[in-house]
Short mmCIF file of C-alpha atoms and ligand atoms in Angstrom, two decimals:
data_model
loop_
_atom_site.label_atom_id
_atom_site.label_comp_id
_atom_site.label_asym_id
_atom_site.label_seq_id
_atom_site.Cartn_x
_atom_site.Cartn_y
_atom_site.Cartn_z
CA MET J 13 42.84 2.29 -36.27
CA THR J 14 46.73 3.65 -36.56
CA VAL J 15 47.41 6.48 -38.47
CA LYS J 16 49.58 3.96 -40.88
CA ALA J 17 46.78 1.82 -41.49
CA MET J 18 44.61 4.66 -42.33
CA ASP J 19 47.16 5.99 -44.54
CA GLN J 20 45.96 3.24 -46.60
CA LEU J 21 42.62 4.44 -46.82
CA VAL J 22 42.63 8.14 -46.59
CA ASN J 23 44.77 10.31 -48.71
CA LEU J 24 46.72 12.07 -45.87
CA GLU J 25 49.28 14.02 -48.18
CA ALA J 26 46.48 16.01 -49.58
CA TYR J 27 44.43 15.74 -46.68
CA PRO J 28 46.52 15.78 -43.30
CA ILE J 29 43.75 15.39 -40.76
CA ALA J 30 45.24 12.98 -38.72
CA ASP J 31 47.17 15.29 -36.57
CA ARG J 32 44.89 17.92 -34.79
CA ALA J 33 47.61 20.40 -33.78
CA SER J 34 49.03 20.35 -37.36
CA PRO J 35 49.01 23.81 -39.12
CA ALA J 36 48.66 21.98 -42.40
CA ARG J 37 45.34 20.36 -41.14
CA GLN J 38 44.04 23.59 -39.62
CA ALA J 39 44.63 25.47 -43.02
CA LEU J 40 42.66 22.71 -44.42
CA VAL J 41 40.10 22.82 -41.76
CA GLU J 42 39.77 26.76 -42.65
CA GLU J 43 39.93 26.38 -46.42
CA MET J 44 36.97 23.95 -46.37
CA GLY J 45 35.20 25.65 -43.68
CA ARG J 46 35.00 28.99 -45.66
CA ILE J 47 33.98 27.00 -48.68
CA TYR J 48 31.27 25.35 -46.78
CA ALA J 49 29.87 28.33 -45.45
CA ARG J 50 29.65 30.10 -48.72
CA ASP J 51 28.48 27.56 -50.73
CA GLY J 52 26.51 24.88 -48.09
CA VAL J 53 28.55 22.30 -50.50
CA CYS J 54 32.37 21.33 -49.98
CA LEU J 55 33.83 18.64 -52.38
CA MET J 56 37.16 17.23 -51.70
CA PRO J 57 38.31 15.06 -54.63
CA GLY J 58 41.02 12.23 -54.07
CA PHE J 59 39.79 11.97 -50.24
CA LEU J 60 40.33 8.52 -50.55
CA THR J 61 43.22 6.27 -51.99
CA ASP J 62 42.56 4.22 -54.80
CA ALA J 63 43.04 0.96 -52.94
CA ALA J 64 40.24 2.01 -50.49
CA VAL J 65 38.22 2.77 -53.34
CA ASN J 66 38.45 -0.49 -54.70
CA MET J 67 38.09 -2.16 -51.53
CA MET J 68 34.93 -0.35 -50.59
CA ALA J 69 33.62 -0.81 -53.58
CA ALA J 70 33.91 -4.29 -53.13
CA GLU J 71 32.41 -4.27 -49.69
CA ALA J 72 29.35 -2.30 -51.00
CA GLU J 73 28.52 -4.79 -53.97
CA ASN J 74 28.94 -7.83 -51.71
CA ALA J 75 26.34 -6.22 -49.30
CA SER J 76 24.19 -4.92 -51.81
CA VAL J 77 22.83 -8.49 -52.36
CA ASP J 78 20.82 -7.81 -48.99
CA ALA J 79 20.02 -4.26 -49.54
CA TYR J 80 16.42 -2.86 -49.09
CA HIS J 81 14.85 -1.85 -52.49
CA CYS J 82 13.49 1.48 -51.84
CA ASP J 83 10.72 2.49 -54.39
CA GLU J 84 8.67 5.37 -53.03
CA THR J 85 7.14 8.85 -53.74
CA HIS J 86 7.43 11.62 -51.09
CA ASN J 87 7.14 15.29 -51.18
CA ALA J 88 10.40 17.53 -51.00
CA TYR J 89 10.53 17.83 -47.52
CA LEU J 90 10.10 14.41 -46.67
CA GLU J 91 6.78 14.76 -44.78
CA GLN J 92 3.30 13.53 -44.89
CA ASP J 93 1.23 14.71 -47.17
CA ASP J 94 -0.66 18.10 -46.53
CA THR J 95 -3.98 17.71 -47.77
CA SER J 96 -5.10 21.19 -46.46
CA LEU J 97 -3.19 22.70 -49.31
CA PRO J 98 -4.07 23.06 -52.62
CA ALA J 99 -3.32 19.74 -54.74
CA ASP J 100 -0.77 21.81 -57.27
CA HIS J 101 1.05 23.49 -54.32
CA PRO J 102 4.76 22.61 -54.34
CA ARG J 103 4.69 21.09 -50.86
CA ARG J 104 2.37 18.66 -52.26
CA GLN J 105 4.22 17.59 -55.29
CA ARG J 106 5.41 13.92 -55.10
CA GLN J 107 9.31 12.90 -55.97
CA LEU J 108 9.98 9.38 -57.13
CA THR J 109 12.96 7.74 -55.51
CA ARG J 110 14.65 4.40 -56.30
CA LEU J 111 17.40 2.91 -55.24
CA ASP J 112 18.56 0.00 -53.12
CA VAL J 113 19.95 0.98 -49.58
CA VAL J 114 22.25 -0.94 -47.42
CA GLY J 115 22.28 0.05 -43.53
CA CYS J 116 25.19 -0.39 -41.44
CA ASP J 117 23.66 -3.07 -39.54
CA GLN J 118 24.16 -5.07 -42.68
CA LEU J 119 28.19 -4.05 -43.15
CA ILE J 120 30.61 -6.62 -41.61
CA PRO J 121 32.61 -5.18 -38.13
CA ASN J 122 36.16 -5.24 -39.69
CA SER J 123 35.60 -3.52 -42.97
CA ALA J 124 37.46 -0.91 -44.33
CA LEU J 125 34.08 1.51 -44.54
CA TRP J 126 33.54 0.79 -40.77
CA SER J 127 37.25 1.51 -40.15
CA LEU J 128 36.84 4.81 -42.04
CA TYR J 129 33.62 5.85 -40.43
CA GLY J 130 34.80 4.92 -36.73
CA TRP J 131 38.29 6.96 -37.23
CA ASP J 132 38.12 9.65 -34.66
CA PRO J 133 40.47 11.74 -36.64
CA LEU J 134 37.88 11.90 -39.51
CA ARG J 135 35.12 12.64 -37.22
CA ASP J 136 36.86 15.38 -35.53
CA PHE J 137 38.04 17.21 -39.10
CA ILE J 138 34.51 16.77 -40.36
CA GLY J 139 33.18 18.59 -37.13
CA ALA J 140 35.95 21.39 -37.18
CA VAL J 141 35.07 22.34 -40.92
CA LEU J 142 31.22 22.66 -39.77
CA GLY J 143 32.51 24.52 -36.55
CA TYR J 144 31.59 22.20 -33.92
CA GLU J 145 34.02 21.33 -30.96
CA ASP J 146 31.84 18.57 -29.44
CA PHE J 147 31.15 16.18 -32.51
CA HIS J 148 29.33 12.85 -32.68
CA ARG J 149 28.89 10.07 -35.21
CA PHE J 150 25.20 9.55 -35.56
CA ALA J 151 23.63 7.00 -33.20
CA ASP J 152 21.26 5.17 -35.69
CA PRO J 153 21.77 1.66 -35.76
CA ILE J 154 20.85 1.50 -39.57
CA GLY J 155 21.29 4.94 -41.16
CA ALA J 156 24.67 6.18 -39.11
CA MET J 157 26.43 4.67 -42.31
CA THR J 158 24.81 3.68 -45.23
CA ILE J 159 25.44 2.43 -48.95
CA ASN J 160 23.25 3.82 -51.79
CA VAL J 161 22.98 1.57 -54.67
CA MET J 162 22.00 2.91 -57.89
CA ASN J 163 21.39 0.73 -61.21
CA GLU J 164 20.01 1.90 -64.57
CA GLY J 165 17.11 4.12 -64.06
CA ASP J 166 17.29 4.46 -60.39
CA GLY J 167 17.59 7.88 -59.01
CA HIS J 168 16.93 10.25 -55.88
CA GLY J 169 14.09 12.87 -56.03
CA TRP J 170 14.45 16.52 -54.97
CA HIS J 171 14.28 16.65 -51.20
CA TYR J 172 15.71 18.25 -48.32
CA ASP J 173 17.44 15.97 -45.52
CA GLU J 174 16.01 15.37 -42.22
CA ALA J 175 19.72 15.97 -41.25
CA MET J 176 21.27 19.27 -41.10
CA PHE J 177 24.50 17.83 -43.06
CA THR J 178 25.75 14.97 -44.33
CA VAL J 179 29.10 13.48 -45.60
CA SER J 180 29.08 11.32 -48.77
CA VAL J 181 31.90 9.50 -50.48
CA MET J 182 31.71 8.28 -53.75
CA LEU J 183 33.00 4.55 -54.20
CA GLN J 184 31.97 3.91 -58.04
CA ALA J 185 30.52 6.15 -60.45
CA PRO J 186 28.11 5.03 -63.21
CA ASP J 187 28.54 5.25 -66.92
CA ALA J 188 26.35 8.09 -66.98
CA GLY J 189 23.80 10.41 -64.88
CA GLY J 190 23.81 9.76 -61.34
CA GLN J 191 25.09 13.15 -61.12
CA PHE J 192 24.60 15.36 -57.56
CA GLU J 193 22.23 18.50 -58.35
CA PHE J 194 21.61 20.93 -56.03
CA VAL J 195 19.63 24.49 -55.95
CA ARG J 196 21.48 27.41 -53.94
CA GLY J 197 19.49 29.74 -51.66
CA LEU J 198 15.87 28.40 -52.49
CA ARG J 199 15.34 27.69 -48.24
CA ASP J 200 16.33 30.76 -46.53
CA SER J 201 15.55 31.27 -43.22
CA GLY J 202 11.83 30.89 -42.75
CA ASP J 203 11.28 31.24 -46.30
CA ASP J 204 10.15 27.98 -48.23
CA ASN J 205 10.23 30.21 -51.60
CA TYR J 206 7.54 28.18 -52.99
CA ASP J 207 7.49 29.93 -56.64
CA ARG J 208 11.12 29.03 -57.14
CA LEU J 209 10.50 25.57 -55.53
CA GLY J 210 7.42 24.77 -57.86
CA LYS J 211 9.80 25.73 -61.21
CA VAL J 212 12.60 23.11 -59.95
CA LEU J 213 9.99 20.44 -59.18
CA ALA J 214 8.31 21.24 -62.44
CA GLY J 215 11.68 20.82 -64.00
CA THR J 216 11.39 24.30 -65.55
CA ALA J 217 14.38 26.09 -63.15
CA LYS J 218 17.55 26.82 -65.03
CA ASP J 219 19.73 27.77 -61.80
CA THR J 220 20.19 24.35 -60.44
CA THR J 221 23.90 23.37 -59.91
CA THR J 222 25.32 19.88 -60.83
CA ILE J 223 28.59 18.62 -58.89
CA PRO J 224 30.86 16.02 -60.56
CA ILE J 225 31.65 13.63 -57.77
CA THR J 226 34.44 11.22 -58.73
CA PRO J 227 35.36 7.97 -57.04
CA GLY J 228 37.10 8.78 -53.99
CA ALA J 229 35.63 12.22 -53.44
CA LEU J 230 34.36 13.33 -50.40
CA LEU J 231 31.24 15.69 -50.70
CA LEU J 232 30.10 17.47 -47.39
CA PHE J 233 26.67 19.26 -47.68
CA GLY J 234 24.31 20.85 -45.77
CA GLY J 235 21.02 18.82 -46.91
CA ARG J 236 18.44 20.23 -44.37
CA ASN J 237 18.59 23.73 -46.35
CA LEU J 238 19.84 22.78 -49.62
CA LEU J 239 17.43 21.26 -52.09
CA HIS J 240 19.19 18.09 -54.01
CA ARG J 241 18.36 15.35 -56.00
CA VAL J 242 20.45 12.32 -57.93
CA THR J 243 19.54 12.18 -61.49
CA GLY J 244 18.37 9.36 -63.07
CA VAL J 245 21.41 6.67 -63.61
CA GLU J 246 22.35 5.54 -67.40
CA GLY J 247 24.34 2.47 -68.03
CA SER J 248 25.13 -0.75 -66.66
CA ARG J 249 27.58 0.18 -64.10
CA THR J 250 26.36 0.60 -60.66
CA ARG J 251 26.86 3.69 -58.69
CA TYR J 252 28.07 3.03 -55.09
CA ILE J 253 28.19 5.99 -52.50
CA THR J 254 28.52 5.67 -48.85
CA THR J 255 27.05 8.32 -46.59
CA LEU J 256 28.78 9.05 -43.34
CA CYS J 257 26.44 10.80 -40.68
CA TYR J 258 27.10 12.82 -37.71
CA ARG J 259 25.35 14.86 -35.28
CA ASP J 260 26.36 17.72 -33.13
CA ARG J 261 24.67 16.18 -29.93
CA PRO J 262 25.14 12.49 -28.80
CA GLY J 263 22.51 9.76 -28.96
CA VAL J 264 20.54 11.09 -32.29
CA THR J 265 18.86 8.51 -34.36
CA ASN J 266 16.29 8.96 -37.46
CA SER J 267 12.80 9.33 -37.19
CA PRO J 268 10.76 5.79 -37.60
CA ALA J 269 9.13 7.36 -40.61
CA VAL J 270 12.86 7.99 -42.55
CA ARG J 271 13.96 4.83 -41.36
CA GLU J 272 10.65 3.16 -42.65
CA LEU J 273 11.37 5.01 -46.27
CA PHE J 274 14.72 4.47 -46.77
CA TYR J 275 15.66 1.26 -45.20
CA GLY J 276 12.28 -0.79 -44.86
CA ARG J 277 12.78 -1.44 -40.98
CA ARG J 278 12.46 0.24 -37.90
CA GLU J 279 14.65 -1.87 -35.96
CA PRO J 280 18.18 -2.99 -36.84
CA LEU J 281 18.86 -6.54 -38.14
CA THR J 282 21.41 -7.45 -35.84
CA PRO J 283 22.96 -5.47 -32.70
CA VAL J 284 25.95 -3.08 -33.96
CA ALA J 285 28.79 -2.48 -31.47
CA ALA J 286 28.58 1.23 -29.91
CA HIS J 287 30.57 3.59 -31.70
FE1 FE2 A 229 19.51 13.66 -49.52
#
């Protein structure tokens, strides 16, 4: 897409990411990179224009009719239950996740959502913030870009992502709840800090952080090492958020287990164009 067309979707005045050579972009990359390195989370409010938010929320709503209903329990590591550990071990505690998920194989190719995800300057900007020269859109034919749809009572239990980092863009906020909540400094290199993890899972930890994600905001977070969840959605207004995935290597896809858990299928419904 041309910069002029992308100007309709991305707030390029506040986030001048179109021109790789511009000093304003470089300054933004450095500022966001500093925040991400410090917090493992970086929020960019008003990243999308209001018109884009409206368009993409409508696309999300249309596609949600065919969404997969995920209603599963899992541990915080999204791994198989390890029965060699005691039953009360934090690694064995089950978390409930209930939401509807739309895979990118269910989105029409010329949608605003695909235009955003397929725009190279966005990929390059995210890569630059994370410190990657060579950066790629995720190759998973279902999970490269997804829409999470949450209605009243839905939520996403505490977990670490399979992916090192994730980009989420809020398209429509619920009346209440549906908050993104995370725990800083829990999983440091080689230490799972099970005592503290147990408190978080039991709901007795006092040191969790909630970040307010308004419609149009882009959130970059390092989900592999940052325990996070989405609290229960309240009210009749549906929460729509899109997740844009990238990797530092080409050709990477989700594991079959994660595809089964979140999309209910291991193969895409229809072949999607290479991107
Ligand atoms: Fe996650």
